[in-house]
């Protein structure tokens, strides 16, 4: 059964939106029903259904949880835009793209780029526009888990509001209007891109030949994966790239603590990963999941890239890769802020965030607030900064502002587990225990093995005098103390950070309330 021609009526979309709000805290307004429809078009045929009402009933039923988890990554398909992350695209356009095209032309072949997790196509079409502007031949392969998203992308039709991020010149050159308030990409753009459905989490990718690609964009996708999946995907990406090939991740994603053969490279004020021209040693196994990546100060120049890991035959600056550090049970000790003099480089966002953390840990919340607000204004996509700002508000008792910050984080990253956990903490701080329980339940729906989430839920249940619920939650926290570590983005002081520490605290609480 294919998704073509499925009848998906509005009442079913409304019911689904309310179910997603209740279970995962996703707020989907009628504007987002297009994305919901795409997700249903992918999932319903996969489980042999053609009636959307029946699908929603199935989700509400006993076996619904598994299906809801399969649906979730597809639901946020709409979260993309043309030339998303301007700094990264500038670096690609000015430095990486000319280099990879030149290398390809030296061996008389066409450069090949993969947009993996392309959603509705804005990313691969942006790459195609760069290629056309530079009159450089390129082959772009664009894939997504959701076949309906890939089909929609291939049509190349976008409502006017989705063209944000595009200059007037690009709209005029690369789009024509349909006359119904929509725009369609011109044939030269479309001809450069081939769209297909493809699951990155599958253990083998028969369609991808070893050493065949010059660059891979996989931005804002690995946030959906657990650590073993990330390791597998990165391994396969590495093998798929030619030596010297490039890989781009999203702004809040990094491989900082993932064992990888990639080298990390600073290019044009942003970071990218690169398959070294010669092999390098693989670091030790990971200790935690995604961490914010240190980022350099904004820059608009097109200097050659600076290699910050591993040795580089290109003669560029090379530093030895940092061995993975033992996972701290508390957040890293921040360096005090040193004001920089004129002519010295500005602090990077990560350095600025460290200053916020330092101010929080010293109890200087007004300073933390000032610094965090400025950071979020300057780097609106920095999820860790936005979450930390929310936490500063929580610590200062400004609950409305805190919720607004977490809401803004969720608008950028709808499945952000951290925002749910911190909203739970905000509820606890304000004594709004029912709200806290809902938010923590949502966090655990998104990440069932999050020991800290179970532990906090235990605390909330204790305060609600639901001792049975508290015992259940503490037992779950203990059960998941060996789960892969998930280092939370954003800083909240005095949280037990390692699963082992969380499990121990849960054990104490469990013993204490079992005696009562
Ligand atoms: C937030 S969008 C990112 C779109 C684009 N790369 C960007 O950064 O703007 C994430 C996309 O990843 C896709 N995705 C999630 N899991 C995937 C998987 N296992 N394989 C391929 N794509 C996946 C989703 O369907 C969604 O379209």
PDB file of N, CA and C and ligand atoms in Angstrom, residues 73-74 76-77 79-81 84 115-120 123 143-146 149 198-201 218-221 223-225 413, ligand 1:
ATOM      1  N   UNK A  73       9.593  10.897  15.110  1.00  0.00           N
ATOM      2  CA  UNK A  73      10.629  11.559  14.317  1.00  0.00           C
ATOM      3  C   UNK A  73      10.096  12.112  13.002  1.00  0.00           C
ATOM      4  N   UNK A  74       8.977  11.545  12.546  1.00  0.00           N
ATOM      5  CA  UNK A  74       8.430  12.015  11.273  1.00  0.00           C
ATOM      6  C   UNK A  74       7.621  13.293  11.440  1.00  0.00           C
ATOM      7  N   UNK A  76       8.191  15.947  13.140  1.00  0.00           N
ATOM      8  CA  UNK A  76       8.897  17.222  13.150  1.00  0.00           C
ATOM      9  C   UNK A  76       9.560  17.512  11.808  1.00  0.00           C
ATOM     10  N   UNK A  77       9.109  16.804  10.791  1.00  0.00           N
ATOM     11  CA  UNK A  77       9.676  16.941   9.459  1.00  0.00           C
ATOM     12  C   UNK A  77       9.736  18.402   8.988  1.00  0.00           C
ATOM     13  N   UNK A  79      10.592  21.010  10.383  1.00  0.00           N
ATOM     14  CA  UNK A  79      11.610  21.883  10.987  1.00  0.00           C
ATOM     15  C   UNK A  79      12.847  22.001  10.119  1.00  0.00           C
ATOM     16  N   UNK A  80      12.767  22.759   9.093  1.00  0.00           N
ATOM     17  CA  UNK A  80      13.936  22.994   8.243  1.00  0.00           C
ATOM     18  C   UNK A  80      13.732  24.315   7.545  1.00  0.00           C
ATOM     19  N   UNK A  81      14.759  24.861   6.964  1.00  0.00           N
ATOM     20  CA  UNK A  81      14.586  26.072   6.158  1.00  0.00           C
ATOM     21  C   UNK A  81      15.718  26.197   5.155  1.00  0.00           C
ATOM     22  N   UNK A  84      19.641  27.085   6.160  1.00  0.00           N
ATOM     23  CA  UNK A  84      19.591  27.025   7.622  1.00  0.00           C
ATOM     24  C   UNK A  84      21.018  27.079   8.183  1.00  0.00           C
ATOM     25  N   UNK A 115      22.547  14.906   1.134  1.00  0.00           N
ATOM     26  CA  UNK A 115      21.804  15.566   2.201  1.00  0.00           C
ATOM     27  C   UNK A 115      21.001  14.468   2.896  1.00  0.00           C
ATOM     28  N   UNK A 116      21.489  14.018   4.050  1.00  0.00           N
ATOM     29  CA  UNK A 116      20.901  12.860   4.742  1.00  0.00           C
ATOM     30  C   UNK A 116      19.957  13.362   5.837  1.00  0.00           C
ATOM     31  N   UNK A 117      18.664  13.036   5.704  1.00  0.00           N
ATOM     32  CA  UNK A 117      17.664  13.610   6.615  1.00  0.00           C
ATOM     33  C   UNK A 117      17.266  14.973   6.059  1.00  0.00           C
ATOM     34  N   UNK A 118      16.808  14.971   4.786  1.00  0.00           N
ATOM     35  CA  UNK A 118      16.630  16.243   4.057  1.00  0.00           C
ATOM     36  C   UNK A 118      15.277  16.874   4.307  1.00  0.00           C
ATOM     37  N   UNK A 119      14.388  16.193   5.041  1.00  0.00           N
ATOM     38  CA  UNK A 119      13.036  16.689   5.313  1.00  0.00           C
ATOM     39  C   UNK A 119      12.363  17.081   3.992  1.00  0.00           C
ATOM     40  N   UNK A 120      11.850  18.318   3.894  1.00  0.00           N
ATOM     41  CA  UNK A 120      11.080  18.680   2.703  1.00  0.00           C
ATOM     42  C   UNK A 120      11.931  19.331   1.615  1.00  0.00           C
ATOM     43  N   UNK A 123      17.253  21.982   2.383  1.00  0.00           N
ATOM     44  CA  UNK A 123      18.714  21.876   2.487  1.00  0.00           C
ATOM     45  C   UNK A 123      19.353  21.476   1.141  1.00  0.00           C
ATOM     46  N   UNK A 143      17.980  12.341   0.964  1.00  0.00           N
ATOM     47  CA  UNK A 143      17.177  11.230   1.475  1.00  0.00           C
ATOM     48  C   UNK A 143      16.539  11.591   2.805  1.00  0.00           C
ATOM     49  N   UNK A 144      15.431  10.899   3.081  1.00  0.00           N
ATOM     50  CA  UNK A 144      14.780  11.054   4.382  1.00  0.00           C
ATOM     51  C   UNK A 144      14.107   9.735   4.734  1.00  0.00           C
ATOM     52  N   UNK A 145      14.005   9.507   6.041  1.00  0.00           N
ATOM     53  CA  UNK A 145      13.295   8.327   6.536  1.00  0.00           C
ATOM     54  C   UNK A 145      11.848   8.330   6.041  1.00  0.00           C
ATOM     55  N   UNK A 146      11.305   9.517   5.954  1.00  0.00           N
ATOM     56  CA  UNK A 146       9.893   9.661   5.619  1.00  0.00           C
ATOM     57  C   UNK A 146       9.715   9.772   4.109  1.00  0.00           C
ATOM     58  N   UNK A 149       7.906  12.817   2.865  1.00  0.00           N
ATOM     59  CA  UNK A 149       8.678  14.063   2.870  1.00  0.00           C
ATOM     60  C   UNK A 149       9.547  14.114   1.608  1.00  0.00           C
ATOM     61  N   UNK A 198      15.206   6.786   2.732  1.00  0.00           N
ATOM     62  CA  UNK A 198      16.357   6.009   3.211  1.00  0.00           C
ATOM     63  C   UNK A 198      16.425   6.126   4.724  1.00  0.00           C
ATOM     64  N   UNK A 199      16.652   4.986   5.379  1.00  0.00           N
ATOM     65  CA  UNK A 199      16.733   4.992   6.842  1.00  0.00           C
ATOM     66  C   UNK A 199      18.185   4.968   7.296  1.00  0.00           C
ATOM     67  N   UNK A 200      18.615   6.060   7.889  1.00  0.00           N
ATOM     68  CA  UNK A 200      20.021   6.139   8.332  1.00  0.00           C
ATOM     69  C   UNK A 200      20.319   5.140   9.434  1.00  0.00           C
ATOM     70  N   UNK A 201      19.286   4.782  10.205  1.00  0.00           N
ATOM     71  CA  UNK A 201      19.526   3.881  11.335  1.00  0.00           C
ATOM     72  C   UNK A 201      19.663   2.422  10.901  1.00  0.00           C
ATOM     73  N   UNK A 218      24.325  16.162   7.396  1.00  0.00           N
ATOM     74  CA  UNK A 218      23.383  15.392   8.221  1.00  0.00           C
ATOM     75  C   UNK A 218      23.099  16.268   9.433  1.00  0.00           C
ATOM     76  N   UNK A 219      22.274  17.276   9.193  1.00  0.00           N
ATOM     77  CA  UNK A 219      22.099  18.301  10.220  1.00  0.00           C
ATOM     78  C   UNK A 219      20.745  18.146  10.895  1.00  0.00           C
ATOM     79  N   UNK A 220      20.784  18.206  12.204  1.00  0.00           N
ATOM     80  CA  UNK A 220      19.569  18.153  13.018  1.00  0.00           C
ATOM     81  C   UNK A 220      18.822  16.834  12.830  1.00  0.00           C
ATOM     82  N   UNK A 221      19.570  15.767  12.697  1.00  0.00           N
ATOM     83  CA  UNK A 221      18.988  14.436  12.537  1.00  0.00           C
ATOM     84  C   UNK A 221      19.459  13.517  13.668  1.00  0.00           C
ATOM     85  N   UNK A 223      20.087  14.008  16.574  1.00  0.00           N
ATOM     86  CA  UNK A 223      19.420  14.244  17.869  1.00  0.00           C
ATOM     87  C   UNK A 223      18.349  13.181  18.132  1.00  0.00           C
ATOM     88  N   UNK A 224      17.870  12.537  17.068  1.00  0.00           N
ATOM     89  CA  UNK A 224      16.837  11.509  17.265  1.00  0.00           C
ATOM     90  C   UNK A 224      17.430  10.154  17.628  1.00  0.00           C
ATOM     91  N   UNK A 225      18.756  10.024  17.565  1.00  0.00           N
ATOM     92  CA  UNK A 225      19.371   8.705  17.701  1.00  0.00           C
ATOM     93  C   UNK A 225      20.000   8.500  19.064  1.00  0.00           C
ATOM     94  N   UNK A 413      13.415  22.917  18.704  1.00  0.00           N
ATOM     95  CA  UNK A 413      13.681  21.488  18.771  1.00  0.00           C
ATOM     96  C   UNK A 413      12.524  20.801  19.488  1.00  0.00           C
TER      97      UNK A 413
HETATM   98  C1  LIG B   1      14.755  18.459  11.798  1.00  0.00           C
HETATM   99  S1  LIG B   1      14.752  17.702  10.220  1.00  0.00           S
HETATM  100  C2  LIG B   1      16.280  18.267   9.589  1.00  0.00           C
HETATM  101  C3  LIG B   1      16.193  18.723   8.156  1.00  0.00           C
HETATM  102  C4  LIG B   1      17.468  19.335   7.607  1.00  0.00           C
HETATM  103  N1  LIG B   1      18.567  18.404   7.616  1.00  0.00           N
HETATM  104  C5  LIG B   1      17.823  20.590   8.359  1.00  0.00           C
HETATM  105  O1  LIG B   1      18.746  20.598   9.152  1.00  0.00           O
HETATM  106  O2  LIG B   1      17.143  21.600   8.167  1.00  0.00           O
HETATM  107  C6  LIG B   1      15.120  16.032  10.654  1.00  0.00           C
HETATM  108  C7  LIG B   1      14.790  15.047   9.571  1.00  0.00           C
HETATM  109  O3  LIG B   1      15.433  13.815   9.908  1.00  0.00           O
HETATM  110  C8  LIG B   1      14.612  12.781   9.437  1.00  0.00           C
HETATM  111  N2  LIG B   1      14.984  11.535  10.110  1.00  0.00           N
HETATM  112  C9  LIG B   1      14.723  11.148  11.394  1.00  0.00           C
HETATM  113  N3  LIG B   1      15.178   9.901  11.603  1.00  0.00           N
HETATM  114  C10 LIG B   1      15.760   9.502  10.433  1.00  0.00           C
HETATM  115  C11 LIG B   1      16.388   8.304  10.006  1.00  0.00           C
HETATM  116  N4  LIG B   1      16.512   7.253  10.832  1.00  0.00           N
HETATM  117  N5  LIG B   1      16.843   8.216   8.740  1.00  0.00           N
HETATM  118  C12 LIG B   1      16.716   9.266   7.892  1.00  0.00           C
HETATM  119  N6  LIG B   1      16.121  10.430   8.234  1.00  0.00           N
HETATM  120  C13 LIG B   1      15.638  10.540   9.485  1.00  0.00           C
HETATM  121  C14 LIG B   1      13.209  13.245   9.803  1.00  0.00           C
HETATM  122  O4  LIG B   1      12.239  12.567   9.018  1.00  0.00           O
HETATM  123  C15 LIG B   1      13.316  14.744   9.465  1.00  0.00           C
HETATM  124  O5  LIG B   1      12.883  14.995   8.174  1.00  0.00           O
END
